[in-house]
mmCIF file with all atom_site columns, C-alpha atoms in Angstrom:
data_model
loop_
_atom_site.group_PDB
_atom_site.id
_atom_site.type_symbol
_atom_site.label_atom_id
_atom_site.label_alt_id
_atom_site.label_comp_id
_atom_site.label_asym_id
_atom_site.label_entity_id
_atom_site.label_seq_id
_atom_site.pdbx_PDB_ins_code
_atom_site.Cartn_x
_atom_site.Cartn_y
_atom_site.Cartn_z
_atom_site.occupancy
_atom_site.B_iso_or_equiv
_atom_site.pdbx_formal_charge
_atom_site.auth_seq_id
_atom_site.auth_comp_id
_atom_site.auth_asym_id
_atom_site.auth_atom_id
_atom_site.pdbx_PDB_model_num
ATOM 1   C CA . TYR A 1 1   ? 114.595 82.566  124.795 1.00 54.00 ? 84  TYR A CA 1
ATOM 2   C CA . GLU A 1 2   ? 116.647 84.070  127.581 1.00 57.00 ? 85  GLU A CA 1
ATOM 3   C CA . ASP A 1 3   ? 115.784 87.370  129.280 1.00 70.00 ? 86  ASP A CA 1
ATOM 4   C CA . GLU A 1 4   ? 118.010 90.281  128.286 1.00 76.00 ? 87  GLU A CA 1
ATOM 5   C CA . SER A 1 5   ? 119.928 88.248  125.741 1.00 87.00 ? 88  SER A CA 1
ATOM 6   C CA . TRP A 1 6   ? 120.533 89.135  122.105 1.00 91.00 ? 89  TRP A CA 1
ATOM 7   C CA . GLU A 1 7   ? 118.252 86.201  121.137 1.00 91.00 ? 90  GLU A CA 1
ATOM 8   C CA . ARG A 1 8   ? 115.466 86.878  123.643 1.00 90.00 ? 91  ARG A CA 1
ATOM 9   C CA . ASP A 1 9   ? 112.513 87.338  121.269 1.00 92.00 ? 92  ASP A CA 1
ATOM 10  C CA . TYR A 1 10  ? 113.164 85.223  118.207 1.00 91.00 ? 93  TYR A CA 1
ATOM 11  C CA . VAL A 1 11  ? 115.318 82.326  116.989 1.00 93.00 ? 94  VAL A CA 1
ATOM 12  C CA . GLY A 1 12  ? 114.863 80.933  113.475 1.00 94.00 ? 95  GLY A CA 1
ATOM 13  C CA . ASP A 1 13  ? 115.989 80.279  109.896 1.00 95.00 ? 96  ASP A CA 1
ATOM 14  C CA . PRO A 1 14  ? 118.665 77.678  110.660 1.00 96.00 ? 97  PRO A CA 1
ATOM 15  C CA . SER A 1 15  ? 121.315 76.527  108.215 1.00 97.00 ? 98  SER A CA 1
ATOM 16  C CA . ILE A 1 16  ? 122.969 73.232  109.157 1.00 97.00 ? 99  ILE A CA 1
ATOM 17  C CA . VAL A 1 17  ? 126.256 71.934  107.807 1.00 96.00 ? 100 VAL A CA 1
ATOM 18  C CA . GLN A 1 18  ? 128.479 69.036  108.857 1.00 94.00 ? 101 GLN A CA 1
ATOM 19  C CA . ASP A 1 19  ? 132.213 69.633  109.061 1.00 90.00 ? 102 ASP A CA 1
ATOM 20  C CA . GLY A 1 20  ? 134.899 67.126  108.111 1.00 84.00 ? 103 GLY A CA 1
ATOM 21  C CA . GLY A 1 21  ? 135.149 65.892  111.713 1.00 87.00 ? 104 GLY A CA 1
ATOM 22  C CA . GLY A 1 22  ? 131.498 64.843  112.032 1.00 90.00 ? 105 GLY A CA 1
ATOM 23  C CA . THR A 1 23  ? 130.237 67.856  114.003 1.00 95.00 ? 106 THR A CA 1
ATOM 24  C CA . TYR A 1 24  ? 126.964 69.456  112.928 1.00 97.00 ? 107 TYR A CA 1
ATOM 25  C CA . TRP A 1 25  ? 126.944 73.259  112.929 1.00 98.00 ? 108 TRP A CA 1
ATOM 26  C CA . MET A 1 26  ? 123.630 75.135  113.076 1.00 98.00 ? 109 MET A CA 1
ATOM 27  C CA . PHE A 1 27  ? 123.816 78.813  112.152 1.00 98.00 ? 110 PHE A CA 1
ATOM 28  C CA . TYR A 1 28  ? 120.660 80.753  113.007 1.00 97.00 ? 111 TYR A CA 1
ATOM 29  C CA . GLU A 1 29  ? 119.276 84.259  113.204 1.00 97.00 ? 112 GLU A CA 1
ATOM 30  C CA . ALA A 1 30  ? 118.018 85.639  116.490 1.00 96.00 ? 113 ALA A CA 1
ATOM 31  C CA . ALA A 1 31  ? 116.608 88.927  117.700 1.00 93.00 ? 114 ALA A CA 1
ATOM 32  C CA . ASN A 1 32  ? 115.953 91.093  120.694 1.00 90.00 ? 115 ASN A CA 1
ATOM 33  C CA . TRP A 1 33  ? 113.283 93.526  119.508 1.00 87.00 ? 116 TRP A CA 1
ATOM 34  C CA . SER A 1 34  ? 113.736 95.813  122.542 1.00 86.00 ? 117 SER A CA 1
ATOM 35  C CA . TRP A 1 35  ? 117.272 96.408  121.320 1.00 85.00 ? 118 TRP A CA 1
ATOM 36  C CA . ASN A 1 36  ? 116.112 96.460  117.645 1.00 87.00 ? 119 ASN A CA 1
ATOM 37  C CA . VAL A 1 37  ? 118.811 93.974  116.732 1.00 88.00 ? 120 VAL A CA 1
ATOM 38  C CA . ALA A 1 38  ? 118.899 90.778  114.672 1.00 93.00 ? 121 ALA A CA 1
ATOM 39  C CA . GLN A 1 39  ? 122.174 88.849  114.539 1.00 97.00 ? 122 GLN A CA 1
ATOM 40  C CA . ILE A 1 40  ? 123.547 85.392  113.695 1.00 98.00 ? 123 ILE A CA 1
ATOM 41  C CA . GLY A 1 41  ? 124.560 82.740  116.219 1.00 97.00 ? 124 GLY A CA 1
ATOM 42  C CA . VAL A 1 42  ? 125.795 79.153  116.137 1.00 98.00 ? 125 VAL A CA 1
ATOM 43  C CA . ALA A 1 43  ? 125.184 75.901  117.982 1.00 98.00 ? 126 ALA A CA 1
ATOM 44  C CA . THR A 1 44  ? 126.838 72.504  117.491 1.00 98.00 ? 127 THR A CA 1
ATOM 45  C CA . SER A 1 45  ? 125.801 68.888  117.835 1.00 98.00 ? 128 SER A CA 1
ATOM 46  C CA . THR A 1 46  ? 127.430 65.480  117.477 1.00 96.00 ? 129 THR A CA 1
ATOM 47  C CA . ASN A 1 47  ? 124.185 63.682  116.622 1.00 95.00 ? 130 ASN A CA 1
ATOM 48  C CA . GLY A 1 48  ? 121.966 66.323  114.949 1.00 94.00 ? 131 GLY A CA 1
ATOM 49  C CA . LEU A 1 49  ? 119.459 66.141  117.823 1.00 95.00 ? 132 LEU A CA 1
ATOM 50  C CA . ASP A 1 50  ? 121.106 67.625  120.915 1.00 97.00 ? 133 ASP A CA 1
ATOM 51  C CA . TRP A 1 51  ? 122.423 71.158  120.371 1.00 97.00 ? 134 TRP A CA 1
ATOM 52  C CA . ALA A 1 52  ? 124.616 73.459  122.469 1.00 96.00 ? 135 ALA A CA 1
ATOM 53  C CA . ARG A 1 53  ? 125.401 77.101  121.796 1.00 95.00 ? 136 ARG A CA 1
ATOM 54  C CA . VAL A 1 54  ? 129.066 77.580  121.009 1.00 95.00 ? 137 VAL A CA 1
ATOM 55  C CA . GLN A 1 55  ? 129.083 80.954  122.778 1.00 93.00 ? 138 GLN A CA 1
ATOM 56  C CA . THR A 1 56  ? 126.616 83.343  124.401 1.00 91.00 ? 139 THR A CA 1
ATOM 57  C CA . THR A 1 57  ? 127.264 86.121  121.884 1.00 94.00 ? 140 THR A CA 1
ATOM 58  C CA . PRO A 1 58  ? 126.528 86.272  118.142 1.00 97.00 ? 141 PRO A CA 1
ATOM 59  C CA . VAL A 1 59  ? 129.134 85.090  115.654 1.00 98.00 ? 142 VAL A CA 1
ATOM 60  C CA . LEU A 1 60  ? 128.048 87.761  113.158 1.00 98.00 ? 143 LEU A CA 1
ATOM 61  C CA . GLY A 1 61  ? 126.469 91.056  114.142 1.00 96.00 ? 144 GLY A CA 1
ATOM 62  C CA . ALA A 1 62  ? 125.334 94.080  112.189 1.00 95.00 ? 145 ALA A CA 1
ATOM 63  C CA . GLY A 1 63  ? 127.885 95.981  110.133 1.00 95.00 ? 146 GLY A CA 1
ATOM 64  C CA . ALA A 1 64  ? 129.363 99.354  110.984 1.00 95.00 ? 147 ALA A CA 1
ATOM 65  C CA . PRO A 1 65  ? 127.283 102.537 110.565 1.00 95.00 ? 148 PRO A CA 1
ATOM 66  C CA . GLY A 1 66  ? 126.987 103.403 106.872 1.00 95.00 ? 149 GLY A CA 1
ATOM 67  C CA . GLU A 1 67  ? 127.592 99.823  105.726 1.00 96.00 ? 150 GLU A CA 1
ATOM 68  C CA . TRP A 1 68  ? 125.112 97.863  103.575 1.00 96.00 ? 151 TRP A CA 1
ATOM 69  C CA . ASP A 1 69  ? 124.280 95.593  106.565 1.00 97.00 ? 152 ASP A CA 1
ATOM 70  C CA . GLU A 1 70  ? 124.316 98.219  109.325 1.00 95.00 ? 153 GLU A CA 1
ATOM 71  C CA . LEU A 1 71  ? 120.882 97.446  110.831 1.00 94.00 ? 154 LEU A CA 1
ATOM 72  C CA . TRP A 1 72  ? 120.273 93.703  110.938 1.00 94.00 ? 155 TRP A CA 1
ATOM 73  C CA . VAL A 1 73  ? 121.905 90.502  109.672 1.00 97.00 ? 156 VAL A CA 1
ATOM 74  C CA . LEU A 1 74  ? 119.655 87.530  108.895 1.00 96.00 ? 157 LEU A CA 1
ATOM 75  C CA . ASP A 1 75  ? 119.197 84.392  106.790 1.00 97.00 ? 158 ASP A CA 1
ATOM 76  C CA . PRO A 1 76  ? 122.496 82.566  107.290 1.00 98.00 ? 159 PRO A CA 1
ATOM 77  C CA . MET A 1 77  ? 123.178 79.991  104.560 1.00 98.00 ? 160 MET A CA 1
ATOM 78  C CA . VAL A 1 78  ? 126.425 78.130  105.225 1.00 98.00 ? 161 VAL A CA 1
ATOM 79  C CA . ILE A 1 79  ? 128.454 75.565  103.308 1.00 96.00 ? 162 ILE A CA 1
ATOM 80  C CA . THR A 1 80  ? 131.942 74.184  103.825 1.00 94.00 ? 163 THR A CA 1
ATOM 81  C CA . ASP A 1 81  ? 134.270 74.617  100.885 1.00 89.00 ? 164 ASP A CA 1
ATOM 82  C CA . SER A 1 82  ? 137.812 73.217  101.046 1.00 86.00 ? 165 SER A CA 1
ATOM 83  C CA . GLY A 1 83  ? 137.792 73.374  104.867 1.00 88.00 ? 166 GLY A CA 1
ATOM 84  C CA . THR A 1 84  ? 136.448 76.947  105.025 1.00 95.00 ? 167 THR A CA 1
ATOM 85  C CA . PHE A 1 85  ? 132.978 77.905  106.199 1.00 97.00 ? 168 PHE A CA 1
ATOM 86  C CA . ARG A 1 86  ? 131.267 80.238  103.692 1.00 97.00 ? 169 ARG A CA 1
ATOM 87  C CA . MET A 1 87  ? 128.148 82.108  104.828 1.00 98.00 ? 170 MET A CA 1
ATOM 88  C CA . TRP A 1 88  ? 125.782 84.037  102.602 1.00 98.00 ? 171 TRP A CA 1
ATOM 89  C CA . TYR A 1 89  ? 123.542 86.239  104.718 1.00 98.00 ? 172 TYR A CA 1
ATOM 90  C CA . SER A 1 90  ? 121.136 89.101  104.183 1.00 97.00 ? 173 SER A CA 1
ATOM 91  C CA . GLY A 1 91  ? 121.466 92.515  105.743 1.00 97.00 ? 174 GLY A CA 1
ATOM 92  C CA . PHE A 1 92  ? 119.506 95.735  105.943 1.00 95.00 ? 175 PHE A CA 1
ATOM 93  C CA . ASP A 1 93  ? 120.973 99.157  105.276 1.00 95.00 ? 176 ASP A CA 1
ATOM 94  C CA . ALA A 1 94  ? 119.668 102.414 106.789 1.00 93.00 ? 177 ALA A CA 1
ATOM 95  C CA . GLY A 1 95  ? 117.054 102.718 104.016 1.00 93.00 ? 178 GLY A CA 1
ATOM 96  C CA . TRP A 1 96  ? 115.780 99.181  104.783 1.00 93.00 ? 179 TRP A CA 1
ATOM 97  C CA . THR A 1 97  ? 117.041 97.744  101.498 1.00 95.00 ? 180 THR A CA 1
ATOM 98  C CA . ARG A 1 98  ? 117.798 94.068  102.022 1.00 96.00 ? 181 ARG A CA 1
ATOM 99  C CA . GLN A 1 99  ? 120.799 92.616  100.178 1.00 97.00 ? 182 GLN A CA 1
ATOM 100 C CA . ILE A 1 100 ? 122.937 89.477  100.352 1.00 98.00 ? 183 ILE A CA 1
ATOM 101 C CA . GLY A 1 101 ? 126.577 89.400  101.402 1.00 98.00 ? 184 GLY A CA 1
ATOM 102 C CA . ILE A 1 102 ? 129.207 86.804  102.192 1.00 98.00 ? 185 ILE A CA 1
ATOM 103 C CA . ALA A 1 103 ? 131.546 86.105  105.113 1.00 98.00 ? 186 ALA A CA 1
ATOM 104 C CA . THR A 1 104 ? 134.103 83.334  105.636 1.00 98.00 ? 187 THR A CA 1
ATOM 105 C CA . SER A 1 105 ? 135.459 81.543  108.678 1.00 98.00 ? 188 SER A CA 1
ATOM 106 C CA . PRO A 1 106 ? 138.208 78.999  109.315 1.00 96.00 ? 189 PRO A CA 1
ATOM 107 C CA . ASP A 1 107 ? 136.473 77.665  112.449 1.00 96.00 ? 190 ASP A CA 1
ATOM 108 C CA . GLY A 1 108 ? 132.733 78.547  112.271 1.00 96.00 ? 191 GLY A CA 1
ATOM 109 C CA . ILE A 1 109 ? 133.108 81.106  115.067 1.00 97.00 ? 192 ILE A CA 1
ATOM 110 C CA . HIS A 1 110 ? 135.353 83.909  113.815 1.00 98.00 ? 193 HIS A CA 1
ATOM 111 C CA . TRP A 1 111 ? 133.920 85.456  110.643 1.00 98.00 ? 194 TRP A CA 1
ATOM 112 C CA . THR A 1 112 ? 135.381 87.916  108.146 1.00 98.00 ? 195 THR A CA 1
ATOM 113 C CA . ARG A 1 113 ? 133.111 89.894  105.842 1.00 98.00 ? 196 ARG A CA 1
ATOM 114 C CA . ASP A 1 114 ? 134.253 90.144  102.226 1.00 97.00 ? 197 ASP A CA 1
ATOM 115 C CA . THR A 1 115 ? 134.431 93.941  102.108 1.00 94.00 ? 198 THR A CA 1
ATOM 116 C CA . ALA A 1 116 ? 135.824 93.883  98.566  1.00 96.00 ? 199 ALA A CA 1
ATOM 117 C CA . HIS A 1 117 ? 132.672 92.237  97.180  1.00 97.00 ? 200 HIS A CA 1
ATOM 118 C CA . ASN A 1 118 ? 129.826 92.846  99.659  1.00 97.00 ? 201 ASN A CA 1
ATOM 119 C CA . PRO A 1 119 ? 127.023 93.001  99.034  1.00 98.00 ? 202 PRO A CA 1
ATOM 120 C CA . VAL A 1 120 ? 127.424 90.164  96.531  1.00 98.00 ? 203 VAL A CA 1
ATOM 121 C CA . PHE A 1 121 ? 123.788 90.286  95.362  1.00 97.00 ? 204 PHE A CA 1
ATOM 122 C CA . SER A 1 122 ? 121.354 93.192  95.380  1.00 96.00 ? 205 SER A CA 1
ATOM 123 C CA . PRO A 1 123 ? 117.796 93.879  94.232  1.00 95.00 ? 206 PRO A CA 1
ATOM 124 C CA . ASP A 1 124 ? 117.387 95.061  90.654  1.00 94.00 ? 207 ASP A CA 1
ATOM 125 C CA . PRO A 1 125 ? 115.660 98.478  90.738  1.00 93.00 ? 208 PRO A CA 1
ATOM 126 C CA . GLY A 1 126 ? 112.494 98.577  88.655  1.00 92.00 ? 209 GLY A CA 1
ATOM 127 C CA . GLN A 1 127 ? 112.403 94.787  88.246  1.00 93.00 ? 210 GLN A CA 1
ATOM 128 C CA . TRP A 1 128 ? 110.386 92.084  90.044  1.00 93.00 ? 211 TRP A CA 1
ATOM 129 C CA . ASP A 1 129 ? 112.931 91.870  92.917  1.00 94.00 ? 212 ASP A CA 1
ATOM 130 C CA . ASP A 1 130 ? 113.135 95.646  93.500  1.00 93.00 ? 213 ASP A CA 1
ATOM 131 C CA . GLY A 1 131 ? 113.679 96.587  97.161  1.00 90.00 ? 214 GLY A CA 1
ATOM 132 C CA . ASN A 1 132 ? 114.872 93.344  98.722  1.00 94.00 ? 215 ASN A CA 1
ATOM 133 C CA . VAL A 1 133 ? 116.498 89.963  98.179  1.00 96.00 ? 216 VAL A CA 1
ATOM 134 C CA . SER A 1 134 ? 116.583 87.443  101.006 1.00 94.00 ? 217 SER A CA 1
ATOM 135 C CA . ASN A 1 135 ? 115.748 83.971  102.317 1.00 94.00 ? 218 ASN A CA 1
ATOM 136 C CA . HIS A 1 136 ? 118.257 82.400  99.990  1.00 95.00 ? 219 HIS A CA 1
ATOM 137 C CA . PHE A 1 137 ? 119.530 78.861  99.529  1.00 96.00 ? 220 PHE A CA 1
ATOM 138 C CA . VAL A 1 138 ? 122.941 78.178  97.984  1.00 96.00 ? 221 VAL A CA 1
ATOM 139 C CA . LEU A 1 139 ? 123.946 74.931  96.294  1.00 95.00 ? 222 LEU A CA 1
ATOM 140 C CA . HIS A 1 140 ? 127.556 74.297  95.301  1.00 94.00 ? 223 HIS A CA 1
ATOM 141 C CA . ASP A 1 141 ? 128.169 71.602  92.691  1.00 93.00 ? 224 ASP A CA 1
ATOM 142 C CA . GLY A 1 142 ? 131.262 73.072  91.054  1.00 92.00 ? 225 GLY A CA 1
ATOM 143 C CA . ASP A 1 143 ? 129.238 76.190  90.246  1.00 95.00 ? 226 ASP A CA 1
ATOM 144 C CA . TYR A 1 144 ? 127.066 78.035  92.756  1.00 96.00 ? 227 TYR A CA 1
ATOM 145 C CA . TRP A 1 145 ? 123.275 78.223  92.434  1.00 97.00 ? 228 TRP A CA 1
ATOM 146 C CA . MET A 1 146 ? 121.286 80.604  94.610  1.00 97.00 ? 229 MET A CA 1
ATOM 147 C CA . TRP A 1 147 ? 117.507 80.581  94.940  1.00 96.00 ? 230 TRP A CA 1
ATOM 148 C CA . TYR A 1 148 ? 116.189 83.679  96.701  1.00 97.00 ? 231 TYR A CA 1
ATOM 149 C CA . THR A 1 149 ? 112.884 85.333  97.564  1.00 95.00 ? 232 THR A CA 1
ATOM 150 C CA . SER A 1 150 ? 111.708 88.813  96.795  1.00 95.00 ? 233 SER A CA 1
ATOM 151 C CA . ASN A 1 151 ? 108.248 90.346  96.847  1.00 92.00 ? 234 ASN A CA 1
ATOM 152 C CA . GLY A 1 152 ? 106.536 86.961  97.206  1.00 91.00 ? 235 GLY A CA 1
ATOM 153 C CA . ARG A 1 153 ? 108.433 85.319  94.348  1.00 92.00 ? 236 ARG A CA 1
ATOM 154 C CA . ILE A 1 154 ? 111.451 83.040  94.009  1.00 94.00 ? 237 ILE A CA 1
ATOM 155 C CA . GLY A 1 155 ? 114.378 83.817  91.715  1.00 95.00 ? 238 GLY A CA 1
ATOM 156 C CA . LEU A 1 156 ? 117.487 81.935  90.652  1.00 96.00 ? 239 LEU A CA 1
ATOM 157 C CA . VAL A 1 157 ? 121.002 83.224  89.975  1.00 97.00 ? 240 VAL A CA 1
ATOM 158 C CA . THR A 1 158 ? 124.293 81.422  89.333  1.00 96.00 ? 241 THR A CA 1
ATOM 159 C CA . SER A 1 159 ? 127.968 82.076  90.027  1.00 97.00 ? 242 SER A CA 1
ATOM 160 C CA . THR A 1 160 ? 131.310 80.432  89.359  1.00 97.00 ? 243 THR A CA 1
ATOM 161 C CA . ASP A 1 161 ? 132.907 81.831  92.534  1.00 96.00 ? 244 ASP A CA 1
ATOM 162 C CA . GLY A 1 162 ? 130.029 82.580  94.960  1.00 96.00 ? 245 GLY A CA 1
ATOM 163 C CA . LEU A 1 163 ? 130.824 86.298  94.747  1.00 97.00 ? 246 LEU A CA 1
ATOM 164 C CA . ASN A 1 164 ? 129.687 87.446  91.304  1.00 97.00 ? 247 ASN A CA 1
ATOM 165 C CA . TRP A 1 165 ? 126.120 86.363  90.542  1.00 97.00 ? 248 TRP A CA 1
ATOM 166 C CA . ASN A 1 166 ? 124.623 86.116  87.055  1.00 95.00 ? 249 ASN A CA 1
ATOM 167 C CA . ARG A 1 167 ? 120.955 86.961  86.426  1.00 92.00 ? 250 ARG A CA 1
ATOM 168 C CA . PHE A 1 168 ? 120.412 84.687  83.449  1.00 79.00 ? 251 PHE A CA 1
ATOM 169 C CA . LEU A 1 169 ? 116.630 84.767  83.936  1.00 81.00 ? 252 LEU A CA 1
ATOM 170 C CA . VAL A 1 170 ? 114.541 87.931  83.622  1.00 84.00 ? 253 VAL A CA 1
ATOM 171 C CA . ASP A 1 171 ? 111.552 86.492  85.486  1.00 89.00 ? 254 ASP A CA 1
ATOM 172 C CA . PRO A 1 172 ? 111.218 84.606  88.778  1.00 91.00 ? 255 PRO A CA 1
ATOM 173 C CA . VAL A 1 173 ? 111.225 80.801  88.691  1.00 91.00 ? 256 VAL A CA 1
ATOM 174 C CA . LEU A 1 174 ? 108.178 80.551  90.968  1.00 88.00 ? 257 LEU A CA 1
ATOM 175 C CA . THR A 1 175 ? 105.325 83.007  91.464  1.00 84.00 ? 258 THR A CA 1
ATOM 176 C CA . PRO A 1 176 ? 102.221 82.986  93.683  1.00 79.00 ? 259 PRO A CA 1
ATOM 177 C CA . GLY A 1 177 ? 99.304  80.781  92.723  1.00 71.00 ? 260 GLY A CA 1
ATOM 178 C CA . LEU A 1 178 ? 95.809  81.949  91.937  1.00 69.00 ? 261 LEU A CA 1
ATOM 179 C CA . ARG A 1 179 ? 93.542  82.933  94.836  1.00 67.00 ? 262 ARG A CA 1
ATOM 180 C CA . GLY A 1 180 ? 92.483  79.797  96.690  1.00 66.00 ? 263 GLY A CA 1
ATOM 181 C CA . GLN A 1 181 ? 95.358  77.723  95.336  1.00 64.00 ? 264 GLN A CA 1
ATOM 182 C CA . TRP A 1 182 ? 98.373  76.546  97.295  1.00 60.00 ? 265 TRP A CA 1
ATOM 183 C CA . GLY A 1 183 ? 101.026 79.236  97.337  1.00 55.00 ? 266 GLY A CA 1
ATOM 184 C CA . GLN A 1 184 ? 98.592  82.141  97.436  1.00 53.00 ? 267 GLN A CA 1
ATOM 185 C CA . PRO A 1 185 ? 99.136  84.966  98.296  1.00 53.00 ? 268 PRO A CA 1
ATOM 186 C CA . VAL A 1 186 ? 102.945 84.594  98.512  1.00 53.00 ? 269 VAL A CA 1
ATOM 187 C CA . VAL A 1 187 ? 105.577 81.908  98.215  1.00 51.00 ? 270 VAL A CA 1
ATOM 188 C CA . ASP A 1 188 ? 108.709 81.824  100.364 1.00 52.00 ? 271 ASP A CA 1
ATOM 189 C CA . PHE A 1 189 ? 111.735 79.613  99.842  1.00 49.00 ? 272 PHE A CA 1
#
């Protein structure tokens, strides 16, 4: 926490990936609430214990005014795929709807949003995940599997390309427990 920095008030939700050269990359969200900004930064490590910021500025900031991610960007989830970093992240629009988009990078520092597809996953109005989708985890095993949270529940969607996600389940895969049980009142992934 550094005074007057973009990450002054909060640092969290890391996603760690190892590149082909043995370097660990930690992508994280950070915020300065005085500036009302949440953005994504990166640090690297050779041993997974000692970390150094790659730069003093975010690697991914909020989108342009009017974009789906114009307010905040959060929840980085990064994998390497054929030498390219792929990041799924959530963003807030002006109406505070939270959706998931994707960006790619050849080096982990310079990111390009996929404007042709973003957001790649959105809440389903009138359904259990109405209003927001976030805190996601992506697994790539030939296909892509994404677990995500919404309204205290966890859902699962799949994709063949990481861009077009299939809701093959109507209901969440995990819901809150009964009062007094583990998981009550909400469950986060």
